Amino acid sequence: GDNSLSWRLANASLGTAIVAITYLLGRRMFNSRLAGAMAAGFILCDGLFLVDSRLALWEIFYLTFASIAYLMLFRFAQSVDPFSRRRSLVGMGLALGLALGSKLGIPVVTSMLTLGATMFVVAVSPLTGDSVVNDRRAIPYREMLSIMALVGGLSALVYLAVFMPIYWFGWWHGIGDQIVYYQAEYRNQTQAFHGNPHHYSSPWWSWPLMLRPIRYYMPQEFIVSATGAFPSIRGIGNPILWWGALMSMLLIARQSVTRKNVVLAFLVAGYLLYLAMWIPIRRFQFIYYYMPALYLGFLALAAMLAECWEGATRKWEEGALLIAASPALILGLGTLIGAIAIAAVAIAYAALLRIREKNTGPMVCVLYLGGALVLFVYFLPLLIGLPLTPEQFNARMWLRGPGLPNWR
């Protein structure tokens, strides 16, 4: 029916499912239950994923279907049984078709990324956790064309099936009506969104730094209580996870080259593609467009922290992760107290480095996990509309300067 429960039920269901899918994906990608659990936990503790899963927004749809497509990709890559591989390709095709049916633009990049990686797997020997070993055989073009036909055909069928109700109810009478709809939507995207930018718009390069979150509901739309407190819902991320994900992506970009690790290369390539697609687009943009890249960033952060826990990271990599978390201490606690907290962390790290060197990595991991949980609870009122006094609200607006860096 036409009520808020109906609007939100599908979003909440897929927003819940993506947590479990992310665990399975992280475990398969990095051969680590810890990495999978942390990646799933990051989805749980991020505000933008929670808000999108609670409200009637569509990002969580194609993100969940994209995560299924990634899972099918790595299941295909790590399987040697032909029947299991075919099932993975069928699942990939269905997931990509549903993603395209959810939102056409961004899932096109998902399809290119997933199919491109699949072609790479087929062109070389089976994918492993650390490297690809060429078996020196000729590139199997027929097999690659068969996979393209299977996955592409299934995706197209599912995509068309998504629109069957529109034909059933007579709103479209043929493919021509659907094409006219696409033309009108294209004109709307290229013309109606030009001119003066939206108050909460932000350029693509600002998203990884989380300079400009978006407000979904204004305080004036709610009833102000007698205490002066008011609720507000904002699409705002978990700062320590966002900034840690950006640093982790830089670190794994280096590792993908030095280790010849194709799993890490996949994350880097996907992250860059999801950002690069917005560079030529001239219309104003919003921070939630960053969510597909952010999802891969969370997987990268989980991989780095899992290595920290296992003591496999270098000390300068641990230091880089600590530096990425430092702005959260300064902005959250204030300049003086934040500087003291950073100094305390540095002293504790140096002491461990001298006394028990193997524990420095677990220390970084624990700091991130604890910080992510604390900040999730701290920002939760802004995510679910709990009333805040003006003082409490302003304390959570870490960036309040003029121009782009402004959370208000």
PDB file of C-alpha atoms in Angstrom, residues 24-316:
ATOM      1  CA  LEU A  24      30.891 -13.209   2.435  1.00  0.00           C
ATOM      2  CA  LEU A  25      32.581 -11.005  -0.138  1.00  0.00           C
ATOM      3  CA  GLY A  26      35.342  -9.821   2.189  1.00  0.00           C
ATOM      4  CA  ARG A  27      36.017 -13.344   3.418  1.00  0.00           C
ATOM      5  CA  ARG A  28      36.293 -14.631  -0.137  1.00  0.00           C
ATOM      6  CA  MET A  29      38.375 -11.729  -1.453  1.00  0.00           C
ATOM      7  CA  PHE A  30      40.967 -11.735   1.327  1.00  0.00           C
ATOM      8  CA  ASN A  31      40.618 -15.329   2.585  1.00  0.00           C
ATOM      9  CA  SER A  32      39.988 -13.871   6.036  1.00  0.00           C
ATOM     10  CA  ARG A  33      36.936 -14.071   8.266  1.00  0.00           C
ATOM     11  CA  LEU A  34      38.286 -11.099  10.198  1.00  0.00           C
ATOM     12  CA  ALA A  35      38.455  -8.912   7.085  1.00  0.00           C
ATOM     13  CA  GLY A  36      34.947  -9.973   6.098  1.00  0.00           C
ATOM     14  CA  ALA A  37      33.568  -9.250   9.567  1.00  0.00           C
ATOM     15  CA  MET A  38      35.203  -5.831   9.711  1.00  0.00           C
ATOM     16  CA  ALA A  39      33.965  -4.871   6.229  1.00  0.00           C
ATOM     17  CA  ALA A  40      30.424  -5.853   7.240  1.00  0.00           C
ATOM     18  CA  GLY A  41      30.819  -3.927  10.495  1.00  0.00           C
ATOM     19  CA  PHE A  42      31.885  -0.813   8.600  1.00  0.00           C
ATOM     20  CA  ILE A  43      28.649  -0.959   6.593  1.00  0.00           C
ATOM     21  CA  LEU A  44      26.728  -1.216   9.864  1.00  0.00           C
ATOM     22  CA  CYS A  45      28.548   1.722  11.441  1.00  0.00           C
ATOM     23  CA  ASP A  46      28.395   4.122   8.513  1.00  0.00           C
ATOM     24  CA  GLY A  47      25.735   6.800   8.579  1.00  0.00           C
ATOM     25  CA  LEU A  48      25.226   7.155   4.837  1.00  0.00           C
ATOM     26  CA  PHE A  49      24.478   3.442   4.437  1.00  0.00           C
ATOM     27  CA  LEU A  50      22.100   3.522   7.410  1.00  0.00           C
ATOM     28  CA  VAL A  51      20.184   6.585   6.200  1.00  0.00           C
ATOM     29  CA  ASP A  52      19.880   5.199   2.681  1.00  0.00           C
ATOM     30  CA  SER A  53      18.609   1.898   4.081  1.00  0.00           C
ATOM     31  CA  ARG A  54      15.980   3.560   6.292  1.00  0.00           C
ATOM     32  CA  LEU A  55      14.495   6.011   3.826  1.00  0.00           C
ATOM     33  CA  ALA A  56      12.858   5.460   0.449  1.00  0.00           C
ATOM     34  CA  LEU A  57      16.082   6.130  -1.489  1.00  0.00           C
ATOM     35  CA  TRP A  58      17.431   3.995  -4.317  1.00  0.00           C
ATOM     36  CA  GLU A  59      21.210   3.917  -3.800  1.00  0.00           C
ATOM     37  CA  ILE A  60      21.044   0.889  -1.512  1.00  0.00           C
ATOM     38  CA  PHE A  61      19.333  -1.104  -4.286  1.00  0.00           C
ATOM     39  CA  TYR A  62      22.106  -0.981  -6.865  1.00  0.00           C
ATOM     40  CA  LEU A  63      24.770  -1.138  -4.160  1.00  0.00           C
ATOM     41  CA  THR A  64      23.378  -4.418  -2.841  1.00  0.00           C
ATOM     42  CA  PHE A  65      23.018  -5.905  -6.324  1.00  0.00           C
ATOM     43  CA  ALA A  66      26.550  -4.723  -7.154  1.00  0.00           C
ATOM     44  CA  SER A  67      27.890  -6.475  -4.052  1.00  0.00           C
ATOM     45  CA  ILE A  68      26.205  -9.699  -5.196  1.00  0.00           C
ATOM     46  CA  ALA A  69      27.805  -9.295  -8.625  1.00  0.00           C
ATOM     47  CA  TYR A  70      31.225  -8.849  -6.982  1.00  0.00           C
ATOM     48  CA  LEU A  71      30.638 -11.947  -4.871  1.00  0.00           C
ATOM     49  CA  MET A  72      29.722 -13.965  -7.974  1.00  0.00           C
ATOM     50  CA  LEU A  73      32.823 -12.634  -9.732  1.00  0.00           C
ATOM     51  CA  PHE A  74      35.208 -13.884  -7.049  1.00  0.00           C
ATOM     52  CA  ARG A  75      33.265 -17.116  -6.687  1.00  0.00           C
ATOM     53  CA  PHE A  76      33.752 -17.627 -10.431  1.00  0.00           C
ATOM     54  CA  ALA A  77      37.442 -16.703 -10.247  1.00  0.00           C
ATOM     55  CA  GLN A  78      38.217 -19.070  -7.383  1.00  0.00           C
ATOM     56  CA  SER A  79      36.265 -22.057  -8.697  1.00  0.00           C
ATOM     57  CA  VAL A  80      37.614 -24.792 -10.954  1.00  0.00           C
ATOM     58  CA  ASP A  81      34.343 -26.678 -11.405  1.00  0.00           C
ATOM     59  CA  PRO A  82      32.685 -25.723 -14.735  1.00  0.00           C
ATOM     60  CA  PHE A  83      29.160 -26.156 -13.351  1.00  0.00           C
ATOM     61  CA  SER A  84      29.931 -23.940 -10.344  1.00  0.00           C
ATOM     62  CA  ARG A  85      31.413 -21.323 -12.655  1.00  0.00           C
ATOM     63  CA  ARG A  86      28.283 -21.289 -14.822  1.00  0.00           C
ATOM     64  CA  ARG A  87      26.086 -20.834 -11.755  1.00  0.00           C
ATOM     65  CA  SER A  88      28.252 -17.904 -10.701  1.00  0.00           C
ATOM     66  CA  LEU A  89      27.849 -16.340 -14.144  1.00  0.00           C
ATOM     67  CA  VAL A  90      24.075 -16.757 -13.949  1.00  0.00           C
ATOM     68  CA  GLY A  91      24.034 -15.090 -10.546  1.00  0.00           C
ATOM     69  CA  MET A  92      26.231 -12.305 -11.885  1.00  0.00           C
ATOM     70  CA  GLY A  93      23.908 -11.702 -14.824  1.00  0.00           C
ATOM     71  CA  LEU A  94      20.818 -11.573 -12.621  1.00  0.00           C
ATOM     72  CA  ALA A  95      22.486  -9.214 -10.138  1.00  0.00           C
ATOM     73  CA  LEU A  96      23.753  -6.860 -12.841  1.00  0.00           C
ATOM     74  CA  GLY A  97      20.321  -6.795 -14.488  1.00  0.00           C
ATOM     75  CA  LEU A  98      18.683  -5.832 -11.188  1.00  0.00           C
ATOM     76  CA  ALA A  99      21.338  -3.194 -10.588  1.00  0.00           C
ATOM     77  CA  LEU A 100      20.729  -1.686 -14.027  1.00  0.00           C
ATOM     78  CA  GLY A 101      17.002  -1.770 -13.373  1.00  0.00           C
ATOM     79  CA  SER A 102      17.546   0.152 -10.141  1.00  0.00           C
ATOM     80  CA  LYS A 103      19.516   3.044 -11.619  1.00  0.00           C
ATOM     81  CA  LEU A 104      20.944   3.011 -15.107  1.00  0.00           C
ATOM     82  CA  GLY A 105      24.017   5.255 -14.911  1.00  0.00           C
ATOM     83  CA  ILE A 106      26.257   4.017 -12.104  1.00  0.00           C
ATOM     84  CA  PRO A 107      25.524   0.272 -12.612  1.00  0.00           C
ATOM     85  CA  VAL A 108      26.875   0.615 -16.159  1.00  0.00           C
ATOM     86  CA  VAL A 109      30.279   1.166 -14.536  1.00  0.00           C
ATOM     87  CA  THR A 110      29.580  -1.815 -12.257  1.00  0.00           C
ATOM     88  CA  SER A 111      28.859  -3.971 -15.297  1.00  0.00           C
ATOM     89  CA  MET A 112      32.010  -2.818 -17.096  1.00  0.00           C
ATOM     90  CA  LEU A 113      34.119  -3.439 -13.997  1.00  0.00           C
ATOM     91  CA  THR A 114      32.668  -6.869 -13.252  1.00  0.00           C
ATOM     92  CA  LEU A 115      32.662  -8.141 -16.832  1.00  0.00           C
ATOM     93  CA  GLY A 116      36.135  -6.731 -17.441  1.00  0.00           C
ATOM     94  CA  ALA A 117      37.458  -8.586 -14.408  1.00  0.00           C
ATOM     95  CA  THR A 118      35.698 -11.759 -15.559  1.00  0.00           C
ATOM     96  CA  MET A 119      37.333 -11.510 -18.977  1.00  0.00           C
ATOM     97  CA  PHE A 120      40.693 -11.068 -17.279  1.00  0.00           C
ATOM     98  CA  VAL A 121      40.136 -14.200 -15.202  1.00  0.00           C
ATOM     99  CA  VAL A 122      39.255 -16.191 -18.294  1.00  0.00           C
ATOM    100  CA  ALA A 123      42.245 -14.855 -20.238  1.00  0.00           C
ATOM    101  CA  VAL A 124      44.722 -16.050 -17.628  1.00  0.00           C
ATOM    102  CA  SER A 125      44.946 -18.934 -15.200  1.00  0.00           C
ATOM    103  CA  PRO A 126      42.647 -19.125 -12.142  1.00  0.00           C
ATOM    104  CA  LEU A 127      42.776 -16.216  -9.740  1.00  0.00           C
ATOM    105  CA  THR A 128      44.492 -16.665  -6.387  1.00  0.00           C
ATOM    106  CA  GLY A 129      44.756 -14.502  -3.318  1.00  0.00           C
ATOM    107  CA  ASP A 130      48.193 -13.149  -4.156  1.00  0.00           C
ATOM    108  CA  SER A 131      48.860 -13.319  -7.873  1.00  0.00           C
ATOM    109  CA  VAL A 132      47.903 -14.600 -11.263  1.00  0.00           C
ATOM    110  CA  VAL A 133      50.112 -17.204 -12.908  1.00  0.00           C
ATOM    111  CA  ASN A 134      49.895 -17.321 -16.676  1.00  0.00           C
ATOM    112  CA  ASP A 135      49.391 -20.799 -18.054  1.00  0.00           C
ATOM    113  CA  ARG A 136      50.808 -19.702 -21.450  1.00  0.00           C
ATOM    114  CA  ARG A 137      47.797 -20.797 -23.426  1.00  0.00           C
ATOM    115  CA  ALA A 138      46.092 -18.812 -26.160  1.00  0.00           C
ATOM    116  CA  ILE A 139      43.434 -16.345 -25.075  1.00  0.00           C
ATOM    117  CA  PRO A 140      40.096 -18.240 -25.215  1.00  0.00           C
ATOM    118  CA  TYR A 141      38.065 -15.783 -27.263  1.00  0.00           C
ATOM    119  CA  ARG A 142      35.155 -18.184 -27.792  1.00  0.00           C
ATOM    120  CA  GLU A 143      34.779 -18.728 -24.061  1.00  0.00           C
ATOM    121  CA  MET A 144      34.930 -14.987 -23.450  1.00  0.00           C
ATOM    122  CA  LEU A 145      32.247 -14.342 -26.062  1.00  0.00           C
ATOM    123  CA  SER A 146      30.064 -17.055 -24.514  1.00  0.00           C
ATOM    124  CA  ILE A 147      30.379 -15.445 -21.096  1.00  0.00           C
ATOM    125  CA  MET A 148      29.548 -12.023 -22.524  1.00  0.00           C
ATOM    126  CA  ALA A 149      26.470 -13.483 -24.215  1.00  0.00           C
ATOM    127  CA  LEU A 150      25.305 -15.308 -21.086  1.00  0.00           C
ATOM    128  CA  VAL A 151      25.853 -12.488 -18.585  1.00  0.00           C
ATOM    129  CA  GLY A 152      24.837  -9.726 -20.994  1.00  0.00           C
ATOM    130  CA  GLY A 153      21.758 -11.561 -22.170  1.00  0.00           C
ATOM    131  CA  LEU A 154      20.561 -12.337 -18.655  1.00  0.00           C
ATOM    132  CA  SER A 155      21.196  -8.754 -17.573  1.00  0.00           C
ATOM    133  CA  ALA A 156      19.189  -7.420 -20.505  1.00  0.00           C
ATOM    134  CA  LEU A 157      16.287  -9.816 -19.841  1.00  0.00           C
ATOM    135  CA  VAL A 158      16.145  -8.915 -16.149  1.00  0.00           C
ATOM    136  CA  TYR A 159      16.431  -5.218 -16.956  1.00  0.00           C
ATOM    137  CA  LEU A 160      13.461  -5.421 -19.335  1.00  0.00           C
ATOM    138  CA  ALA A 161      11.490  -7.560 -16.871  1.00  0.00           C
ATOM    139  CA  VAL A 162      11.830  -4.827 -14.242  1.00  0.00           C
ATOM    140  CA  PHE A 163       9.741  -2.561 -16.491  1.00  0.00           C
ATOM    141  CA  MET A 164       7.046  -5.143 -17.273  1.00  0.00           C
ATOM    142  CA  PRO A 165       4.561  -3.647 -14.774  1.00  0.00           C
ATOM    143  CA  ILE A 166       4.723  -0.345 -16.660  1.00  0.00           C
ATOM    144  CA  TYR A 167       3.710  -2.131 -19.855  1.00  0.00           C
ATOM    145  CA  TRP A 168       1.138  -4.225 -17.970  1.00  0.00           C
ATOM    146  CA  PHE A 169      -0.663  -1.148 -16.647  1.00  0.00           C
ATOM    147  CA  GLY A 170      -0.550   0.513 -20.068  1.00  0.00           C
ATOM    148  CA  TRP A 171       1.691   3.439 -19.158  1.00  0.00           C
ATOM    149  CA  TRP A 172       4.063   2.390 -21.938  1.00  0.00           C
ATOM    150  CA  HIS A 173       2.726   0.781 -25.082  1.00  0.00           C
ATOM    151  CA  GLY A 174       5.994  -0.250 -26.681  1.00  0.00           C
ATOM    152  CA  ILE A 175       9.760   0.124 -26.766  1.00  0.00           C
ATOM    153  CA  GLY A 176       9.269   3.486 -28.462  1.00  0.00           C
ATOM    154  CA  ASP A 177       7.620   4.874 -25.307  1.00  0.00           C
ATOM    155  CA  GLN A 178      10.527   3.607 -23.234  1.00  0.00           C
ATOM    156  CA  ILE A 179      13.015   5.314 -25.553  1.00  0.00           C
ATOM    157  CA  VAL A 180      11.021   8.553 -25.354  1.00  0.00           C
ATOM    158  CA  TYR A 181      11.222   8.280 -21.566  1.00  0.00           C
ATOM    159  CA  TYR A 182      15.018   7.910 -21.732  1.00  0.00           C
ATOM    160  CA  GLN A 183      15.263  10.938 -24.014  1.00  0.00           C
ATOM    161  CA  ALA A 184      13.182  13.049 -21.636  1.00  0.00           C
ATOM    162  CA  GLU A 185      15.234  11.903 -18.668  1.00  0.00           C
ATOM    163  CA  TYR A 186      18.457  12.721 -20.507  1.00  0.00           C
ATOM    164  CA  ARG A 187      17.216  16.240 -21.253  1.00  0.00           C
ATOM    165  CA  ASN A 188      16.219  16.628 -17.622  1.00  0.00           C
ATOM    166  CA  GLN A 189      19.653  15.552 -16.419  1.00  0.00           C
ATOM    167  CA  THR A 190      21.548  17.765 -18.871  1.00  0.00           C
ATOM    168  CA  GLN A 191      19.372  20.885 -18.741  1.00  0.00           C
ATOM    169  CA  ALA A 192      17.207  21.086 -15.623  1.00  0.00           C
ATOM    170  CA  PHE A 193      20.116  20.544 -13.217  1.00  0.00           C
ATOM    171  CA  HIS A 194      22.319  23.295 -14.622  1.00  0.00           C
ATOM    172  CA  GLY A 195      22.494  26.859 -13.423  1.00  0.00           C
ATOM    173  CA  ASN A 196      22.652  27.729  -9.746  1.00  0.00           C
ATOM    174  CA  PRO A 197      24.005  24.757  -7.763  1.00  0.00           C
ATOM    175  CA  HIS A 198      21.987  23.034  -5.079  1.00  0.00           C
ATOM    176  CA  HIS A 199      22.730  24.148  -1.521  1.00  0.00           C
ATOM    177  CA  TYR A 200      24.082  20.695  -0.640  1.00  0.00           C
ATOM    178  CA  SER A 201      25.821  19.923  -3.914  1.00  0.00           C
ATOM    179  CA  SER A 202      29.522  19.092  -3.867  1.00  0.00           C
ATOM    180  CA  PRO A 203      32.187  18.229  -6.487  1.00  0.00           C
ATOM    181  CA  TRP A 204      33.425  14.684  -6.875  1.00  0.00           C
ATOM    182  CA  TRP A 205      36.899  15.361  -5.467  1.00  0.00           C
ATOM    183  CA  SER A 206      35.427  16.520  -2.147  1.00  0.00           C
ATOM    184  CA  TRP A 207      33.516  13.301  -1.424  1.00  0.00           C
ATOM    185  CA  PRO A 208      36.398  11.174  -0.032  1.00  0.00           C
ATOM    186  CA  LEU A 209      37.145  14.008   2.430  1.00  0.00           C
ATOM    187  CA  MET A 210      33.443  14.230   3.417  1.00  0.00           C
ATOM    188  CA  LEU A 211      33.414  18.017   3.126  1.00  0.00           C
ATOM    189  CA  ARG A 212      29.714  18.458   2.356  1.00  0.00           C
ATOM    190  CA  PRO A 213      27.131  15.946   3.664  1.00  0.00           C
ATOM    191  CA  ILE A 214      23.508  16.355   2.634  1.00  0.00           C
ATOM    192  CA  ARG A 215      20.499  17.233   4.761  1.00  0.00           C
ATOM    193  CA  TYR A 216      17.377  15.209   3.958  1.00  0.00           C
ATOM    194  CA  TYR A 217      14.955  16.898   6.348  1.00  0.00           C
ATOM    195  CA  MET A 218      14.999  20.466   7.593  1.00  0.00           C
ATOM    196  CA  PRO A 219      14.344  21.125  11.291  1.00  0.00           C
ATOM    197  CA  GLN A 220      11.444  23.399  10.370  1.00  0.00           C
ATOM    198  CA  GLU A 221       9.584  20.388   9.023  1.00  0.00           C
ATOM    199  CA  PHE A 222       9.351  18.877  12.502  1.00  0.00           C
ATOM    200  CA  ILE A 223       7.486  19.933  15.612  1.00  0.00           C
ATOM    201  CA  VAL A 224       9.848  21.704  17.996  1.00  0.00           C
ATOM    202  CA  SER A 225       9.538  20.432  21.548  1.00  0.00           C
ATOM    203  CA  ALA A 226       9.154  22.580  24.641  1.00  0.00           C
ATOM    204  CA  THR A 227      12.828  22.013  25.479  1.00  0.00           C
ATOM    205  CA  GLY A 228      13.947  23.598  22.231  1.00  0.00           C
ATOM    206  CA  ALA A 229      15.316  20.322  20.866  1.00  0.00           C
ATOM    207  CA  PHE A 230      14.691  19.436  17.245  1.00  0.00           C
ATOM    208  CA  PRO A 231      15.286  16.358  15.069  1.00  0.00           C
ATOM    209  CA  SER A 232      17.201  16.381  11.801  1.00  0.00           C
ATOM    210  CA  ILE A 233      18.182  13.599   9.391  1.00  0.00           C
ATOM    211  CA  ARG A 234      21.461  13.960   7.506  1.00  0.00           C
ATOM    212  CA  GLY A 235      23.294  11.845   5.005  1.00  0.00           C
ATOM    213  CA  ILE A 236      26.593  11.952   6.857  1.00  0.00           C
ATOM    214  CA  GLY A 237      29.256   9.262   7.026  1.00  0.00           C
ATOM    215  CA  ASN A 238      31.428   7.939   9.821  1.00  0.00           C
ATOM    216  CA  PRO A 239      34.487  10.241   9.640  1.00  0.00           C
ATOM    217  CA  ILE A 240      37.145   7.809  10.846  1.00  0.00           C
ATOM    218  CA  LEU A 241      35.939   5.150   8.398  1.00  0.00           C
ATOM    219  CA  TRP A 242      35.783   7.532   5.447  1.00  0.00           C
ATOM    220  CA  TRP A 243      39.218   9.020   6.000  1.00  0.00           C
ATOM    221  CA  GLY A 244      40.676   5.626   6.858  1.00  0.00           C
ATOM    222  CA  ALA A 245      39.180   4.178   3.668  1.00  0.00           C
ATOM    223  CA  LEU A 246      40.813   6.916   1.583  1.00  0.00           C
ATOM    224  CA  MET A 247      44.217   6.238   3.142  1.00  0.00           C
ATOM    225  CA  SER A 248      43.749   2.478   2.770  1.00  0.00           C
ATOM    226  CA  MET A 249      42.968   2.881  -0.913  1.00  0.00           C
ATOM    227  CA  LEU A 250      46.253   4.754  -1.370  1.00  0.00           C
ATOM    228  CA  LEU A 251      48.123   2.042   0.519  1.00  0.00           C
ATOM    229  CA  ILE A 252      46.623  -0.896  -1.361  1.00  0.00           C
ATOM    230  CA  ALA A 253      47.261   0.883  -4.672  1.00  0.00           C
ATOM    231  CA  ARG A 254      50.954   0.551  -3.879  1.00  0.00           C
ATOM    232  CA  GLN A 255      50.545  -3.026  -2.634  1.00  0.00           C
ATOM    233  CA  SER A 256      48.686  -4.047  -5.783  1.00  0.00           C
ATOM    234  CA  VAL A 257      51.809  -3.157  -7.768  1.00  0.00           C
ATOM    235  CA  THR A 258      54.515  -4.415  -5.411  1.00  0.00           C
ATOM    236  CA  ARG A 259      52.704  -7.683  -4.649  1.00  0.00           C
ATOM    237  CA  LYS A 260      51.119  -8.099  -8.100  1.00  0.00           C
ATOM    238  CA  ASN A 261      47.849  -8.654  -6.246  1.00  0.00           C
ATOM    239  CA  VAL A 262      44.887  -8.625  -8.609  1.00  0.00           C
ATOM    240  CA  VAL A 263      42.308  -8.538  -5.814  1.00  0.00           C
ATOM    241  CA  LEU A 264      43.704  -5.233  -4.579  1.00  0.00           C
ATOM    242  CA  ALA A 265      44.045  -4.014  -8.171  1.00  0.00           C
ATOM    243  CA  PHE A 266      40.324  -4.721  -8.658  1.00  0.00           C
ATOM    244  CA  LEU A 267      39.472  -2.520  -5.663  1.00  0.00           C
ATOM    245  CA  VAL A 268      41.682   0.314  -6.889  1.00  0.00           C
ATOM    246  CA  ALA A 269      40.354   0.130 -10.447  1.00  0.00           C
ATOM    247  CA  GLY A 270      36.742   0.126  -9.259  1.00  0.00           C
ATOM    248  CA  TYR A 271      37.320   2.991  -6.853  1.00  0.00           C
ATOM    249  CA  LEU A 272      38.901   5.148  -9.570  1.00  0.00           C
ATOM    250  CA  LEU A 273      36.234   4.292 -12.150  1.00  0.00           C
ATOM    251  CA  TYR A 274      33.380   5.217  -9.814  1.00  0.00           C
ATOM    252  CA  LEU A 275      34.999   8.609  -9.175  1.00  0.00           C
ATOM    253  CA  ALA A 276      36.221   9.261 -12.720  1.00  0.00           C
ATOM    254  CA  MET A 277      32.754   8.820 -14.222  1.00  0.00           C
ATOM    255  CA  TRP A 278      31.678  12.074 -12.571  1.00  0.00           C
ATOM    256  CA  ILE A 279      34.535  14.224 -13.874  1.00  0.00           C
ATOM    257  CA  PRO A 280      32.987  15.015 -17.298  1.00  0.00           C
ATOM    258  CA  ILE A 281      29.441  15.452 -15.927  1.00  0.00           C
ATOM    259  CA  ARG A 282      28.633  19.151 -15.561  1.00  0.00           C
ATOM    260  CA  ARG A 283      25.428  19.016 -13.515  1.00  0.00           C
ATOM    261  CA  PHE A 284      25.600  19.545  -9.769  1.00  0.00           C
ATOM    262  CA  GLN A 285      26.339  16.415  -7.758  1.00  0.00           C
ATOM    263  CA  PHE A 286      25.809  15.051  -4.262  1.00  0.00           C
ATOM    264  CA  ILE A 287      27.905  13.102  -1.802  1.00  0.00           C
ATOM    265  CA  TYR A 288      25.776   9.958  -1.995  1.00  0.00           C
ATOM    266  CA  TYR A 289      27.123   9.405  -5.523  1.00  0.00           C
ATOM    267  CA  TYR A 290      30.325   8.384  -3.730  1.00  0.00           C
ATOM    268  CA  MET A 291      28.731   5.314  -2.128  1.00  0.00           C
ATOM    269  CA  PRO A 292      29.826   2.742  -4.767  1.00  0.00           C
ATOM    270  CA  ALA A 293      33.451   3.880  -4.442  1.00  0.00           C
ATOM    271  CA  LEU A 294      33.102   4.112  -0.655  1.00  0.00           C
ATOM    272  CA  TYR A 295      31.921   0.495  -0.543  1.00  0.00           C
ATOM    273  CA  LEU A 296      35.168  -0.620  -2.173  1.00  0.00           C
ATOM    274  CA  GLY A 297      37.049   1.720   0.180  1.00  0.00           C
ATOM    275  CA  PHE A 298      35.552  -0.086   3.177  1.00  0.00           C
ATOM    276  CA  LEU A 299      36.779  -3.396   1.767  1.00  0.00           C
ATOM    277  CA  ALA A 300      40.248  -1.863   1.375  1.00  0.00           C
ATOM    278  CA  LEU A 301      40.181  -0.562   4.960  1.00  0.00           C
ATOM    279  CA  ALA A 302      39.082  -3.985   6.243  1.00  0.00           C
ATOM    280  CA  ALA A 303      41.976  -5.611   4.367  1.00  0.00           C
ATOM    281  CA  MET A 304      44.508  -3.170   5.828  1.00  0.00           C
ATOM    282  CA  LEU A 305      43.214  -3.504   9.392  1.00  0.00           C
ATOM    283  CA  ALA A 306      43.143  -7.297   9.115  1.00  0.00           C
ATOM    284  CA  GLU A 307      46.819  -7.154   8.144  1.00  0.00           C
ATOM    285  CA  CYS A 308      47.432  -4.819  11.097  1.00  0.00           C
ATOM    286  CA  TRP A 309      45.836  -7.349  13.443  1.00  0.00           C
ATOM    287  CA  GLU A 310      47.958 -10.139  12.011  1.00  0.00           C
ATOM    288  CA  GLY A 311      51.125  -8.029  12.216  1.00  0.00           C
ATOM    289  CA  ALA A 312      51.679  -8.117   8.452  1.00  0.00           C
ATOM    290  CA  THR A 313      51.769  -4.345   7.855  1.00  0.00           C
ATOM    291  CA  ARG A 314      54.843  -2.163   7.769  1.00  0.00           C
ATOM    292  CA  LYS A 315      55.284   0.462  10.456  1.00  0.00           C
ATOM    293  CA  TRP A 316      54.977   3.362   8.033  1.00  0.00           C
TER     294      TRP A 316
END
